[in-house]
mmCIF file of N, CA and C and ligand atoms in Angstrom:
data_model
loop_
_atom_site.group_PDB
_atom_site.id
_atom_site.type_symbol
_atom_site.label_atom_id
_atom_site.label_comp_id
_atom_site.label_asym_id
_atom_site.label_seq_id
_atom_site.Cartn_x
_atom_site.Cartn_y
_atom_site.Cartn_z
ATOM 1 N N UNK A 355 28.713 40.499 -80.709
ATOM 2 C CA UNK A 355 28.867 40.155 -82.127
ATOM 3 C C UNK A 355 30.334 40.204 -82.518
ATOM 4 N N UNK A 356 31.068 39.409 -83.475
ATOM 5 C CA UNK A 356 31.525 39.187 -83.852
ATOM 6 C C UNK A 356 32.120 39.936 -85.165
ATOM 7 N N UNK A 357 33.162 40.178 -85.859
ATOM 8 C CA UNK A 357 33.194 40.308 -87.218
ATOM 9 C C UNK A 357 34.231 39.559 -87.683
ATOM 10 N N UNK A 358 34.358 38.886 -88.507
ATOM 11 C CA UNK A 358 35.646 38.177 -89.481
ATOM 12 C C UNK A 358 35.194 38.068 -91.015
ATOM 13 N N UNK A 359 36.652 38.143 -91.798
ATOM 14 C CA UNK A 359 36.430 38.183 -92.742
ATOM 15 C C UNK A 359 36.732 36.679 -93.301
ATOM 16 N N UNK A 360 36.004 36.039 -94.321
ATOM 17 C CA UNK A 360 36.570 34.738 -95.412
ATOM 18 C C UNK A 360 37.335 35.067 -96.354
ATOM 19 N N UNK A 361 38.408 34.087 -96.667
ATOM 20 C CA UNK A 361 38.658 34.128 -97.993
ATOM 21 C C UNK A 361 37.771 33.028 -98.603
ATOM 22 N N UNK A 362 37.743 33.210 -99.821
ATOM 23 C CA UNK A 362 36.376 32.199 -100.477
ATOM 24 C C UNK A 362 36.841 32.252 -102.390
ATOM 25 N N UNK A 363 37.695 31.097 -102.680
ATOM 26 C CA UNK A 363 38.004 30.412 -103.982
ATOM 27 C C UNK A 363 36.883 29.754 -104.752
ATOM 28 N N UNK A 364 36.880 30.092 -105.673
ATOM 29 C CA UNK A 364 35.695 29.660 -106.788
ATOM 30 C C UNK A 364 34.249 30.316 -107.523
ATOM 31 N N UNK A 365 34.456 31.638 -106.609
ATOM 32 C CA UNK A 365 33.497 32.210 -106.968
ATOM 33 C C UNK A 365 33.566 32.608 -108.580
ATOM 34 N N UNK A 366 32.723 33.200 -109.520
ATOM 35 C CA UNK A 366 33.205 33.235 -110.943
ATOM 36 C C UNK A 366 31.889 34.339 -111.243
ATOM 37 N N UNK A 367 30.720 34.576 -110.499
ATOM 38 C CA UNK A 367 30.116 35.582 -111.490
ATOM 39 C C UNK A 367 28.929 35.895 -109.877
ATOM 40 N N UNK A 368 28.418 37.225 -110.462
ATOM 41 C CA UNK A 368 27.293 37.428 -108.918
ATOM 42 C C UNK A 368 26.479 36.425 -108.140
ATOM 43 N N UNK A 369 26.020 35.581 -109.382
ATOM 44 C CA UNK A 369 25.347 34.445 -109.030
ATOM 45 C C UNK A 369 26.082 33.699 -107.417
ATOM 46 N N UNK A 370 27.114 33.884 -108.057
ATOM 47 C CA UNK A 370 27.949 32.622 -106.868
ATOM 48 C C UNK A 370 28.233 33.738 -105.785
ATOM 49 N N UNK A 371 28.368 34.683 -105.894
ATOM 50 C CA UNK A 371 28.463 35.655 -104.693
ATOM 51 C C UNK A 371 27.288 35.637 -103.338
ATOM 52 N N UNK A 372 25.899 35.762 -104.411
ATOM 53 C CA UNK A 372 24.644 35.597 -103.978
ATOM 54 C C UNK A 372 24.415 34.180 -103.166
ATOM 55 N N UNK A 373 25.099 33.131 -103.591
ATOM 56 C CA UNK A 373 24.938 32.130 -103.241
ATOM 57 C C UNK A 373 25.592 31.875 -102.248
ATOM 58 N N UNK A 374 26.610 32.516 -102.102
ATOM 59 C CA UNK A 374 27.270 32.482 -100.830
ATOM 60 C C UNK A 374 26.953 32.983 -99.493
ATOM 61 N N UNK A 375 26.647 34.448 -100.211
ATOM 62 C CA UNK A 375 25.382 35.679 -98.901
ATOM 63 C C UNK A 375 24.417 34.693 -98.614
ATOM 64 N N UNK A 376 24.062 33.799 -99.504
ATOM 65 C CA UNK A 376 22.857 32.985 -98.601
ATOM 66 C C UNK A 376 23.033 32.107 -97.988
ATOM 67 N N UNK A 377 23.768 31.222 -97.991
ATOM 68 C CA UNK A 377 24.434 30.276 -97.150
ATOM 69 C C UNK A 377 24.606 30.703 -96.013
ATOM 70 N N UNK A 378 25.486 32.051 -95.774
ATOM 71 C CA UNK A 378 25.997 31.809 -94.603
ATOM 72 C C UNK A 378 25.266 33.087 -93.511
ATOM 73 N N UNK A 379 24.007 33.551 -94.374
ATOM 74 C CA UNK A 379 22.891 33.826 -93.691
ATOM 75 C C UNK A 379 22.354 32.891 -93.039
ATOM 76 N N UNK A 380 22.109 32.246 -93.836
ATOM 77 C CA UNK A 380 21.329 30.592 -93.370
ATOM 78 C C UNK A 380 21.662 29.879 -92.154
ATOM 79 N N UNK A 381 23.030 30.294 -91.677
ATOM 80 C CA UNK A 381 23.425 29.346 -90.492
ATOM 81 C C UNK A 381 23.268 29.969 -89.261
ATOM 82 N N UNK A 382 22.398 29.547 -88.399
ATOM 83 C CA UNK A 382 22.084 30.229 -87.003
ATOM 84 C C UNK A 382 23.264 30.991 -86.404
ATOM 85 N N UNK A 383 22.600 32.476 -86.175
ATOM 86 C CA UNK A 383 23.798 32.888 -85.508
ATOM 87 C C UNK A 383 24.245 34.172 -86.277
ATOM 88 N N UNK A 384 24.466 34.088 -87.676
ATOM 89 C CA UNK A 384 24.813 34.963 -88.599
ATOM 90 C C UNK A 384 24.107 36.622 -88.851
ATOM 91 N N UNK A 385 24.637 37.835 -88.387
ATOM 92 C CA UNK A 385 23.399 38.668 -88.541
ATOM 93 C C UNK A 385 23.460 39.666 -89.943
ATOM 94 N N UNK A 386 24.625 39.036 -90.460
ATOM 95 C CA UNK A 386 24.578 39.621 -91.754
ATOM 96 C C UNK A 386 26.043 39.145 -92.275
ATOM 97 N N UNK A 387 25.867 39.374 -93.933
ATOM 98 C CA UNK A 387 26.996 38.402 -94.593
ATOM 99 C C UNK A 387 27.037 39.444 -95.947
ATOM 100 N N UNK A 388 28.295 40.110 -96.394
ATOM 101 C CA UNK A 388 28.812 40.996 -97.331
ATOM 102 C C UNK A 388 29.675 39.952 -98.105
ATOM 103 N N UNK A 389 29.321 39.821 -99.795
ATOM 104 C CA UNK A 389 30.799 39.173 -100.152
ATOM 105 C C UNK A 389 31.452 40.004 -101.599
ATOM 106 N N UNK A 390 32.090 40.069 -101.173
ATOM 107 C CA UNK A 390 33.188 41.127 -102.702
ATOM 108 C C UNK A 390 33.505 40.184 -103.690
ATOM 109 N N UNK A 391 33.034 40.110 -104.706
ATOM 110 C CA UNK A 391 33.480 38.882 -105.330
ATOM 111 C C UNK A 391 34.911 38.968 -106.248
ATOM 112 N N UNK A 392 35.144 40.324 -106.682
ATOM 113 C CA UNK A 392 36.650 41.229 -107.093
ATOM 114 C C UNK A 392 37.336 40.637 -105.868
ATOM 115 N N UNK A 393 37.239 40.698 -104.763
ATOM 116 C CA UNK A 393 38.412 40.116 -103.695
ATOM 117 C C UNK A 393 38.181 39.345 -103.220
ATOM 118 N N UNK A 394 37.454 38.236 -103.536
ATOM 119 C CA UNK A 394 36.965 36.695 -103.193
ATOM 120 C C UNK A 394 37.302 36.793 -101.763
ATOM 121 N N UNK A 395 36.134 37.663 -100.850
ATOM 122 C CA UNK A 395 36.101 37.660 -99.784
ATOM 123 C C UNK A 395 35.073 38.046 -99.150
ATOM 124 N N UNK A 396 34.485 37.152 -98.141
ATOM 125 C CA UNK A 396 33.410 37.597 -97.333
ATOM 126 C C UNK A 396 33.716 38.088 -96.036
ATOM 127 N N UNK A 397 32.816 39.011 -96.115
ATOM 128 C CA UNK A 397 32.718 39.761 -94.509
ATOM 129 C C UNK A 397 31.465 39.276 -93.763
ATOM 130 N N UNK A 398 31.557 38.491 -92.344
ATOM 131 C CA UNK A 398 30.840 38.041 -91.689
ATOM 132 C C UNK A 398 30.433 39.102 -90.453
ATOM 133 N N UNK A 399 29.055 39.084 -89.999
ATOM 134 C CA UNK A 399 29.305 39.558 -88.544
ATOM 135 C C UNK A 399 28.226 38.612 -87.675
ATOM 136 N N UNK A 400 28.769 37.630 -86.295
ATOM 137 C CA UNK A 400 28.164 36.621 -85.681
ATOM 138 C C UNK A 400 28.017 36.714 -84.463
ATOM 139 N N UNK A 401 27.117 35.730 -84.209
ATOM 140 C CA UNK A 401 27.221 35.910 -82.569
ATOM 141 C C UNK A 401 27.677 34.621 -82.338
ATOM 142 N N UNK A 402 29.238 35.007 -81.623
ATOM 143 C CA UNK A 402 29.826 34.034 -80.926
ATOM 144 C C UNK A 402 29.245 32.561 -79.890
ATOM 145 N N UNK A 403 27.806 32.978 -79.508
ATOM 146 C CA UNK A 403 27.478 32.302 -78.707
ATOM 147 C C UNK A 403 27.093 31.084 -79.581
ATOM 148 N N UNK A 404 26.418 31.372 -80.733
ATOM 149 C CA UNK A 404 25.980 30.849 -81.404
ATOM 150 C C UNK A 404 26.356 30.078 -82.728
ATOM 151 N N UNK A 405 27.411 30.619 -83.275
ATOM 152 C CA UNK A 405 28.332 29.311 -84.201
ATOM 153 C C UNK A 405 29.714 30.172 -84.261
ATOM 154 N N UNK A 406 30.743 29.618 -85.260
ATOM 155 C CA UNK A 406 31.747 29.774 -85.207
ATOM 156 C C UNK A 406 32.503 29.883 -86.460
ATOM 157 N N UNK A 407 33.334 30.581 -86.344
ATOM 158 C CA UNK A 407 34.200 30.079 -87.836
ATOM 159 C C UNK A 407 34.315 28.772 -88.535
ATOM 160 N N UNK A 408 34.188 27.758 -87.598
ATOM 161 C CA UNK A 408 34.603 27.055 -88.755
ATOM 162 C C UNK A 408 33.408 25.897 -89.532
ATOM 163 N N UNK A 409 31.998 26.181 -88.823
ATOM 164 C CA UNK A 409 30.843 26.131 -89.141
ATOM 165 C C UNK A 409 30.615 27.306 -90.331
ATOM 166 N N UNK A 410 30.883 28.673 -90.264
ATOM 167 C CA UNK A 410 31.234 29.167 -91.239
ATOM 168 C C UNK A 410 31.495 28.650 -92.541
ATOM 169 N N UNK A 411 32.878 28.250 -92.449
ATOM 170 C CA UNK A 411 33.878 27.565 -93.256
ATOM 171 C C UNK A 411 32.763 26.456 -93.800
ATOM 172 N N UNK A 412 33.048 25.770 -93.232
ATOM 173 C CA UNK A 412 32.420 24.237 -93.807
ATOM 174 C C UNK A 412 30.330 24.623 -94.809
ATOM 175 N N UNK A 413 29.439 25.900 -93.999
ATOM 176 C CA UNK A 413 28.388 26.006 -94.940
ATOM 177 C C UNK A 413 28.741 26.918 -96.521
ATOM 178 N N UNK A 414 30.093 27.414 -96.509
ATOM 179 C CA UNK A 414 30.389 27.767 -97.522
ATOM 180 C C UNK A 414 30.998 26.880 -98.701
ATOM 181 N N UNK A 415 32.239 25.819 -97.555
ATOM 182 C CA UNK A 415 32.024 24.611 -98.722
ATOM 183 C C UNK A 415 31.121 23.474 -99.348
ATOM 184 N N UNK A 416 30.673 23.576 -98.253
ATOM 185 C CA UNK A 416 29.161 22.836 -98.768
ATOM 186 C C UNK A 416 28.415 23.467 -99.661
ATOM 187 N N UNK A 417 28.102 24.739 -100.248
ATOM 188 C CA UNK A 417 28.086 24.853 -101.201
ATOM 189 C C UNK A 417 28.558 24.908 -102.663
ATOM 190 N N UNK A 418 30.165 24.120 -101.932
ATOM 191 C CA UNK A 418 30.972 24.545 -103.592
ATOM 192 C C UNK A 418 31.727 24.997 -103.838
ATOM 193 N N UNK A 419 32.231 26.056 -102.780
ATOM 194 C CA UNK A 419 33.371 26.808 -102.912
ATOM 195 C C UNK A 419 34.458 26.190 -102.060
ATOM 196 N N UNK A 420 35.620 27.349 -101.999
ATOM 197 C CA UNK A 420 36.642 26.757 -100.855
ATOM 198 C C UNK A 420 36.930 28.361 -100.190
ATOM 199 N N UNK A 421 36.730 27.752 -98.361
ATOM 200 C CA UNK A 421 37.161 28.612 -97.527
ATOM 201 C C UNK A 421 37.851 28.543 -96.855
ATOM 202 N N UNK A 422 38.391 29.920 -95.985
ATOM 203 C CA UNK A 422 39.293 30.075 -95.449
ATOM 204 C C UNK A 422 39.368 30.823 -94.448
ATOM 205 N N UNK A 423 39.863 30.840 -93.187
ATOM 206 C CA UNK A 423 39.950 32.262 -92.048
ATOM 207 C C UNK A 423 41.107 32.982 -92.432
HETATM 208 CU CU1 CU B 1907 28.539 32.224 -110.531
#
């Protein structure tokens, strides 16, 4: 497993925090997803075998926001 953290622009209230924890639950691979929304940052932990940062990246903008490693 993996751990990295996101930076993640646009968030604005829990809602969008929540929305984010779910996203990037959602993407195979992911075994858990923390996001601080005071430090517009998520904490990931993955299994390498199985996706990557920047699959990461991209199911978080696909919801709306903007990310970052
Ligand atoms: Cu919101």
């Amino acid at each position: 497993m993996k751990n990295i953290s996101l930076n993640i622009s646009g968030m604005t209230c829990q809602g969008c925090a929540k929305t984010v924890v779910r996203v990037l639950e959602a993407v195979n691979g992911v075994q858990s997803a923390a996001v601080d929304l005071a430090a517009e940052r998520a904490d990931i932990v993955f299994d390498e075998a199985q996706t990557n940062v920047s699959v990461l990246v991209n199911a978080v903008e696909d919801a709306g926001f903007d990310a970052s490693a």
